Amino acid sequence: MNFFRGVITGQATGPQPTGAETIQKLCDRVASSTLLEDRRDAVRALKSLSKKYRMEVGTQAMDHLINILQTDRSDSEILGYALDTLYNIICNDEEEEQDENAQKQTDDLGAQFTEKFIQDPEHITLLLTLLEEFDFHVRWPGVKLLTALLKNQGVQVQGIVLVSPMGVSRLMDLLADSREVIRNDGLLLLQQLTKGNAAIQKIVAFENAFERLLEIISDEGCSDGGIVVEDCLLLLLNLLKNNSSNQNFFKEGSYIQKMKPWFEVGDDNSGWSAQKVTNLHLMLQLVRVMVSPVNSPGATASCQKSMYQCGLLQQLCTILMATGVPADILTETINTVSEVIRGSQVNQDYFASVNAPSNPPRPAIVVLLMSMVNERQPFVLRCAVLYCFQCFLYRNQKGQGEIVSTLLPSTIDANSISAGQLLCGGLFSVDSLSNWCAAVALAHALQDNLTQKEQLLRVQLATSLGKPPVSLLQQCTNILSQGSKVQTRVGLLMLLCTWISNCPIAVTHFLHNQDNVPFLTAQISENLGEDERLVQGLCALLLGICIYYNDNSLENYTKEKLKQLIEKRIGKENFVEKLGFITKHELYSRAALKPQPIFPSPEQMLFDHEFTKLVKELEGVITKAVHKSSEEDKKEEEVKKTLEQHDNIVTQYKELIREQDAQIQELKEQVASMTTQTDQMQATISQQLSQIQQHKDQYNILKLKLGKDSQSQPSTQADGSQVNGLQTEELSQLREELEELRKQHTLLQTQVGDKDALIDSLVSAGFRSPVTIITPCGNLLQELEALKSQVQSQLADINQLKTERQELLRRAEAGAADAAPSSDGTSDAIKELESRLSAQMSETERLKVQAGLEQQLASATSTVAILQTEKSKLQSELQESKKEQDDLLMLLADQDQKIHGLKQRLKDLGEPVEDEDDIDAREQTSDEEDEDED
């Protein structure tokens, strides 16, 4: 123990051991000591020596320190010493002043020890487990150690953490630590962990990182916060940049709306601290990440919409027009607004309506253009304004028309400065950068807009007093011929190429000036220096556009004559070689990468991003057009005409399809309406069926109730006396009517038999083929027989009801006198039920008989009509017979109904009623008795 104290305090007796010897003894003590206190003192001594003797401690003690982490988990103090020692030997201390070679050796040493530590992935897993310890002396050095490992060997450590169970989740818990020093170092750790690893970025994002980071930024004061806000913003940039999944999650989580308070800058903008500038700069970069042009168009449009709806765009425009904003923040704000409005019509319209707080108020676009054409403004600011103007006009034909209209004579206002006037002023300024910016800005006002290209041909410029005005197109060619700076000529040539491409009218105007073609051929054919090669290539491109989009309206400059001119003056191969100078230029590929014009110096500002697309599109077709013969041109024109005809046919079919679609839609609506009506009818039918079922249920219930009453409550003699008390005269009258109806029924049956005999005689006398008429008549007879059987069945039902009635009356006569009131109610119910039943049965049977007769008569009529041509006389007789039969049948039906009604009344009055079977039996018995008497 005294030895350790001597090492720590520096006291010693005798010769001093070397550092390596001391470290070796300490390592042996750590490995062999059984007492925890001895091991703790040895590790503490190693920690104190680890910075001075980094190499020795790292090579000799690393394994022992890792063993301490594995075995002494119960003692937080020794764990903290071990972690601090490992951090000292792995971390590259950047604060110390060292020369370049010493710093390189230090970095190499840290990388070597890191590689040794992560050789076993379990060491990283062990370290992640230790981070779960809440003890400050363990958790904080563990966070610092893992951060140092990630700085030295980031990719390898990321891979181990990614496959470790709950590895990322354990690290996310650091953000919830109440101790700020651990939380802040946890932010630095997550920054290193998420660099360049999309998988870890997604896991961190779905571990609710966005919510926690935005809460920390808000708690720290947003842009007025300190270094912690900067760390949070850097981590957010790592999570969102080039990660479409996290960007979509950020948008869907409504986190864009939570960014709006970041940009609420007060009126007093004096005193911007360096930290506030840094924070706001990172916040603007975060907005740009969400709407970057390199993102998918759908995701960018969705974010742009959200930024407008939540008021974030309005807040950015407020900063844009505010005073006292630092130049770098203003520049980045302009770039941010540019990408928020790029390609979004709603956002572009809003930006066009923004006015600067000046007197009188001026549009924000005009104020920005004034900065762009002002050579005193910083170069980066002018580039940002140009980018903003380009984004405002990107896919915005409405905005393009507004800009071009400010140049037309009918809309020029002498009392105000317009965007068109500023562009013309910059186009003809003595400053070459203003020339280039104005030319590119005007070219964007014409991009993919044939209407504005034609409108711009009307613009007239007054050059000097006493001279007639010249067109803008002519003035551009005049400046080209004057031999100005390369940057100015490049800008004008890009403007002219964009202007006349895909616009035959503009090509005609350009060729109408007799000096333009000779100037272009002279520029292309000369052998100039390296600086002029780009101008030669652009001249070749301009001349090639005049050939490709030539409508042959000028006799001296048709396609064929221009190609002959190239072949004589320049040579086709030489022309194609000069055309290739454009794409071979070193600045061309740089401009083709991103839409934003980013140049290290004004002299390198030569190419525009949209122009590189135009060159890529036209270079191949111009080369083919130059090499084509006149016959091939004719064939190509014929093909174009054919294609136009096909297009017209396709257009006609499209219109026809639209009409058919409209008709189909109308029919679908009709079907839907009919379906609705059908559903309503089905509902009505269902309702009616339910009502019928209810009536049946009521009938069954009443019938059951009637049966119970007849069993439980004996009838009294009062009911019988009531029935017997009916008037005798009424009963006798009913019997007479019944007998008369029976006689009529018998007579009708006799008449029907006579008619049947007449039909048989007619058939046997007049038909060649009696089967054809006998068959329907036989059917009719069968139907009559069926009708008779139905009548007989009805009479049988009536007799059955009569029997039941008599049984009820018999029971009533046998009942006690004290049950009279109750019996009266039962009798009345019985009468009512029987009357309703009889009425329903008679009506139903009548309808069935009538429907059956009508159907069979229609069939018979149809059959007789077929035979009319063969036997017209017989047909007329047959028709008369049928009419008589119909009358007879109707009489029979009426007679049966009357009989049924009279029988029902007799039954109601309690009189016995005999049916036809009983009458026939009685008559037969009487006949037999008469025969016996004889």
mmCIF file with all atom_site columns, C-alpha atoms in Angstrom, residues 575-667:
data_model
loop_
_atom_site.group_PDB
_atom_site.id
_atom_site.type_symbol
_atom_site.label_atom_id
_atom_site.label_alt_id
_atom_site.label_comp_id
_atom_site.label_asym_id
_atom_site.label_entity_id
_atom_site.label_seq_id
_atom_site.pdbx_PDB_ins_code
_atom_site.Cartn_x
_atom_site.Cartn_y
_atom_site.Cartn_z
_atom_site.occupancy
_atom_site.B_iso_or_equiv
_atom_site.pdbx_formal_charge
_atom_site.auth_seq_id
_atom_site.auth_comp_id
_atom_site.auth_asym_id
_atom_site.auth_atom_id
_atom_site.pdbx_PDB_model_num
ATOM 1  C CA . PHE A 1 575 ? -18.487 21.967 -86.404 1.00 0.00 ? 575 PHE A CA 1
ATOM 2  C CA . VAL A 1 576 ? -19.262 18.870 -84.326 1.00 0.00 ? 576 VAL A CA 1
ATOM 3  C CA . GLU A 1 577 ? -15.896 19.154 -82.587 1.00 0.00 ? 577 GLU A CA 1
ATOM 4  C CA . LYS A 1 578 ? -16.534 22.773 -81.643 1.00 0.00 ? 578 LYS A CA 1
ATOM 5  C CA . LEU A 1 579 ? -20.013 21.807 -80.416 1.00 0.00 ? 579 LEU A CA 1
ATOM 6  C CA . GLY A 1 580 ? -18.415 19.275 -78.090 1.00 0.00 ? 580 GLY A CA 1
ATOM 7  C CA . PHE A 1 581 ? -16.342 21.999 -76.367 1.00 0.00 ? 581 PHE A CA 1
ATOM 8  C CA . ILE A 1 582 ? -19.358 22.797 -74.181 1.00 0.00 ? 582 ILE A CA 1
ATOM 9  C CA . THR A 1 583 ? -19.730 19.449 -72.432 1.00 0.00 ? 583 THR A CA 1
ATOM 10 C CA . LYS A 1 584 ? -15.967 19.008 -72.144 1.00 0.00 ? 584 LYS A CA 1
ATOM 11 C CA . HIS A 1 585 ? -15.552 22.188 -70.125 1.00 0.00 ? 585 HIS A CA 1
ATOM 12 C CA . GLU A 1 586 ? -14.571 21.576 -66.508 1.00 0.00 ? 586 GLU A CA 1
ATOM 13 C CA . LEU A 1 587 ? -17.294 23.865 -65.111 1.00 0.00 ? 587 LEU A CA 1
ATOM 14 C CA . TYR A 1 588 ? -20.055 22.197 -67.138 1.00 0.00 ? 588 TYR A CA 1
ATOM 15 C CA . SER A 1 589 ? -20.166 19.017 -65.037 1.00 0.00 ? 589 SER A CA 1
ATOM 16 C CA . ARG A 1 590 ? -20.097 21.037 -61.801 1.00 0.00 ? 590 ARG A CA 1
ATOM 17 C CA . ALA A 1 591 ? -23.107 23.109 -62.859 1.00 0.00 ? 591 ALA A CA 1
ATOM 18 C CA . ALA A 1 592 ? -24.993 19.987 -63.947 1.00 0.00 ? 592 ALA A CA 1
ATOM 19 C CA . LEU A 1 593 ? -24.945 18.506 -60.430 1.00 0.00 ? 593 LEU A CA 1
ATOM 20 C CA . LYS A 1 594 ? -27.261 20.868 -58.532 1.00 0.00 ? 594 LYS A CA 1
ATOM 21 C CA . PRO A 1 595 ? -29.746 23.592 -59.454 1.00 0.00 ? 595 PRO A CA 1
ATOM 22 C CA . GLN A 1 596 ? -28.200 26.035 -56.983 1.00 0.00 ? 596 GLN A CA 1
ATOM 23 C CA . PRO A 1 597 ? -25.462 28.196 -58.534 1.00 0.00 ? 597 PRO A CA 1
ATOM 24 C CA . ILE A 1 598 ? -22.472 27.640 -56.228 1.00 0.00 ? 598 ILE A CA 1
ATOM 25 C CA . PHE A 1 599 ? -19.174 29.017 -57.489 1.00 0.00 ? 599 PHE A CA 1
ATOM 26 C CA . PRO A 1 600 ? -15.948 29.678 -55.594 1.00 0.00 ? 600 PRO A CA 1
ATOM 27 C CA . SER A 1 601 ? -15.355 32.959 -57.456 1.00 0.00 ? 601 SER A CA 1
ATOM 28 C CA . PRO A 1 602 ? -17.250 35.230 -59.885 1.00 0.00 ? 602 PRO A CA 1
ATOM 29 C CA . GLU A 1 603 ? -14.902 34.340 -62.751 1.00 0.00 ? 603 GLU A CA 1
ATOM 30 C CA . GLN A 1 604 ? -16.000 30.686 -62.640 1.00 0.00 ? 604 GLN A CA 1
ATOM 31 C CA . MET A 1 605 ? -19.669 31.582 -62.945 1.00 0.00 ? 605 MET A CA 1
ATOM 32 C CA . LEU A 1 606 ? -20.251 30.436 -66.524 1.00 0.00 ? 606 LEU A CA 1
ATOM 33 C CA . PHE A 1 607 ? -22.869 27.665 -66.710 1.00 0.00 ? 607 PHE A CA 1
ATOM 34 C CA . ASP A 1 608 ? -26.464 27.450 -65.533 1.00 0.00 ? 608 ASP A CA 1
ATOM 35 C CA . HIS A 1 609 ? -27.979 24.167 -64.382 1.00 0.00 ? 609 HIS A CA 1
ATOM 36 C CA . GLU A 1 610 ? -31.063 24.354 -66.624 1.00 0.00 ? 610 GLU A CA 1
ATOM 37 C CA . PHE A 1 611 ? -28.890 25.258 -69.609 1.00 0.00 ? 611 PHE A CA 1
ATOM 38 C CA . THR A 1 612 ? -26.836 22.079 -69.121 1.00 0.00 ? 612 THR A CA 1
ATOM 39 C CA . LYS A 1 613 ? -30.075 20.118 -69.521 1.00 0.00 ? 613 LYS A CA 1
ATOM 40 C CA . LEU A 1 614 ? -30.772 21.959 -72.774 1.00 0.00 ? 614 LEU A CA 1
ATOM 41 C CA . VAL A 1 615 ? -27.305 21.175 -74.109 1.00 0.00 ? 615 VAL A CA 1
ATOM 42 C CA . LYS A 1 616 ? -27.662 17.520 -73.220 1.00 0.00 ? 616 LYS A CA 1
ATOM 43 C CA . GLU A 1 617 ? -30.986 17.422 -75.045 1.00 0.00 ? 617 GLU A CA 1
ATOM 44 C CA . LEU A 1 618 ? -29.897 19.235 -78.214 1.00 0.00 ? 618 LEU A CA 1
ATOM 45 C CA . GLU A 1 619 ? -26.315 18.139 -78.793 1.00 0.00 ? 619 GLU A CA 1
ATOM 46 C CA . GLY A 1 620 ? -27.214 14.771 -80.284 1.00 0.00 ? 620 GLY A CA 1
ATOM 47 C CA . VAL A 1 621 ? -30.125 15.959 -82.446 1.00 0.00 ? 621 VAL A CA 1
ATOM 48 C CA . ILE A 1 622 ? -28.108 18.881 -83.829 1.00 0.00 ? 622 ILE A CA 1
ATOM 49 C CA . THR A 1 623 ? -25.270 16.556 -84.778 1.00 0.00 ? 623 THR A CA 1
ATOM 50 C CA . LYS A 1 624 ? -27.701 14.306 -86.637 1.00 0.00 ? 624 LYS A CA 1
ATOM 51 C CA . ALA A 1 625 ? -29.394 17.288 -88.287 1.00 0.00 ? 625 ALA A CA 1
ATOM 52 C CA . VAL A 1 626 ? -26.080 18.587 -89.644 1.00 0.00 ? 626 VAL A CA 1
ATOM 53 C CA . HIS A 1 627 ? -25.115 15.216 -91.137 1.00 0.00 ? 627 HIS A CA 1
ATOM 54 C CA . LYS A 1 628 ? -28.516 14.541 -92.689 1.00 0.00 ? 628 LYS A CA 1
ATOM 55 C CA . SER A 1 629 ? -29.065 14.941 -96.424 1.00 0.00 ? 629 SER A CA 1
ATOM 56 C CA . SER A 1 630 ? -31.963 16.782 -98.012 1.00 0.00 ? 630 SER A CA 1
ATOM 57 C CA . GLU A 1 631 ? -33.707 13.503 -98.824 1.00 0.00 ? 631 GLU A CA 1
ATOM 58 C CA . GLU A 1 632 ? -33.507 12.423 -95.213 1.00 0.00 ? 632 GLU A CA 1
ATOM 59 C CA . ASP A 1 633 ? -34.924 15.791 -94.177 1.00 0.00 ? 633 ASP A CA 1
ATOM 60 C CA . LYS A 1 634 ? -37.856 15.292 -96.512 1.00 0.00 ? 634 LYS A CA 1
ATOM 61 C CA . LYS A 1 635 ? -38.438 11.831 -95.150 1.00 0.00 ? 635 LYS A CA 1
ATOM 62 C CA . GLU A 1 636 ? -38.273 13.180 -91.647 1.00 0.00 ? 636 GLU A CA 1
ATOM 63 C CA . GLU A 1 637 ? -40.799 15.892 -92.494 1.00 0.00 ? 637 GLU A CA 1
ATOM 64 C CA . GLU A 1 638 ? -43.115 13.268 -93.964 1.00 0.00 ? 638 GLU A CA 1
ATOM 65 C CA . VAL A 1 639 ? -42.740 11.202 -90.822 1.00 0.00 ? 639 VAL A CA 1
ATOM 66 C CA . LYS A 1 640 ? -43.548 14.266 -88.742 1.00 0.00 ? 640 LYS A CA 1
ATOM 67 C CA . LYS A 1 641 ? -46.666 14.911 -90.794 1.00 0.00 ? 641 LYS A CA 1
ATOM 68 C CA . THR A 1 642 ? -47.689 11.288 -90.402 1.00 0.00 ? 642 THR A CA 1
ATOM 69 C CA . LEU A 1 643 ? -47.131 11.529 -86.679 1.00 0.00 ? 643 LEU A CA 1
ATOM 70 C CA . GLU A 1 644 ? -49.204 14.690 -86.576 1.00 0.00 ? 644 GLU A CA 1
ATOM 71 C CA . GLN A 1 645 ? -52.004 12.896 -88.398 1.00 0.00 ? 645 GLN A CA 1
ATOM 72 C CA . HIS A 1 646 ? -51.748 10.033 -85.947 1.00 0.00 ? 646 HIS A CA 1
ATOM 73 C CA . ASP A 1 647 ? -51.824 12.521 -83.127 1.00 0.00 ? 647 ASP A CA 1
ATOM 74 C CA . ASN A 1 648 ? -54.982 14.038 -84.567 1.00 0.00 ? 648 ASN A CA 1
ATOM 75 C CA . ILE A 1 649 ? -56.563 10.596 -84.798 1.00 0.00 ? 649 ILE A CA 1
ATOM 76 C CA . VAL A 1 650 ? -55.526 9.837  -81.260 1.00 0.00 ? 650 VAL A CA 1
ATOM 77 C CA . THR A 1 651 ? -57.014 13.157 -80.175 1.00 0.00 ? 651 THR A CA 1
ATOM 78 C CA . GLN A 1 652 ? -60.309 12.290 -81.859 1.00 0.00 ? 652 GLN A CA 1
ATOM 79 C CA . TYR A 1 653 ? -60.361 8.907  -80.169 1.00 0.00 ? 653 TYR A CA 1
ATOM 80 C CA . LYS A 1 654 ? -59.593 10.554 -76.864 1.00 0.00 ? 654 LYS A CA 1
ATOM 81 C CA . GLU A 1 655 ? -62.565 12.875 -77.324 1.00 0.00 ? 655 GLU A CA 1
ATOM 82 C CA . LEU A 1 656 ? -64.737 9.903  -78.238 1.00 0.00 ? 656 LEU A CA 1
ATOM 83 C CA . ILE A 1 657 ? -63.542 8.058  -75.166 1.00 0.00 ? 657 ILE A CA 1
ATOM 84 C CA . ARG A 1 658 ? -64.316 11.107 -73.039 1.00 0.00 ? 658 ARG A CA 1
ATOM 85 C CA . GLU A 1 659 ? -67.851 11.207 -74.455 1.00 0.00 ? 659 GLU A CA 1
ATOM 86 C CA . GLN A 1 660 ? -68.281 7.498  -73.817 1.00 0.00 ? 660 GLN A CA 1
ATOM 87 C CA . ASP A 1 661 ? -66.947 7.934  -70.323 1.00 0.00 ? 661 ASP A CA 1
ATOM 88 C CA . ALA A 1 662 ? -69.532 10.659 -69.749 1.00 0.00 ? 662 ALA A CA 1
ATOM 89 C CA . GLN A 1 663 ? -72.278 8.386  -71.050 1.00 0.00 ? 663 GLN A CA 1
ATOM 90 C CA . ILE A 1 664 ? -71.048 5.520  -68.910 1.00 0.00 ? 664 ILE A CA 1
ATOM 91 C CA . GLN A 1 665 ? -71.026 7.796  -65.916 1.00 0.00 ? 665 GLN A CA 1
ATOM 92 C CA . GLU A 1 666 ? -74.587 8.888  -66.655 1.00 0.00 ? 666 GLU A CA 1
ATOM 93 C CA . LEU A 1 667 ? -75.683 5.259  -67.015 1.00 0.00 ? 667 LEU A CA 1
#
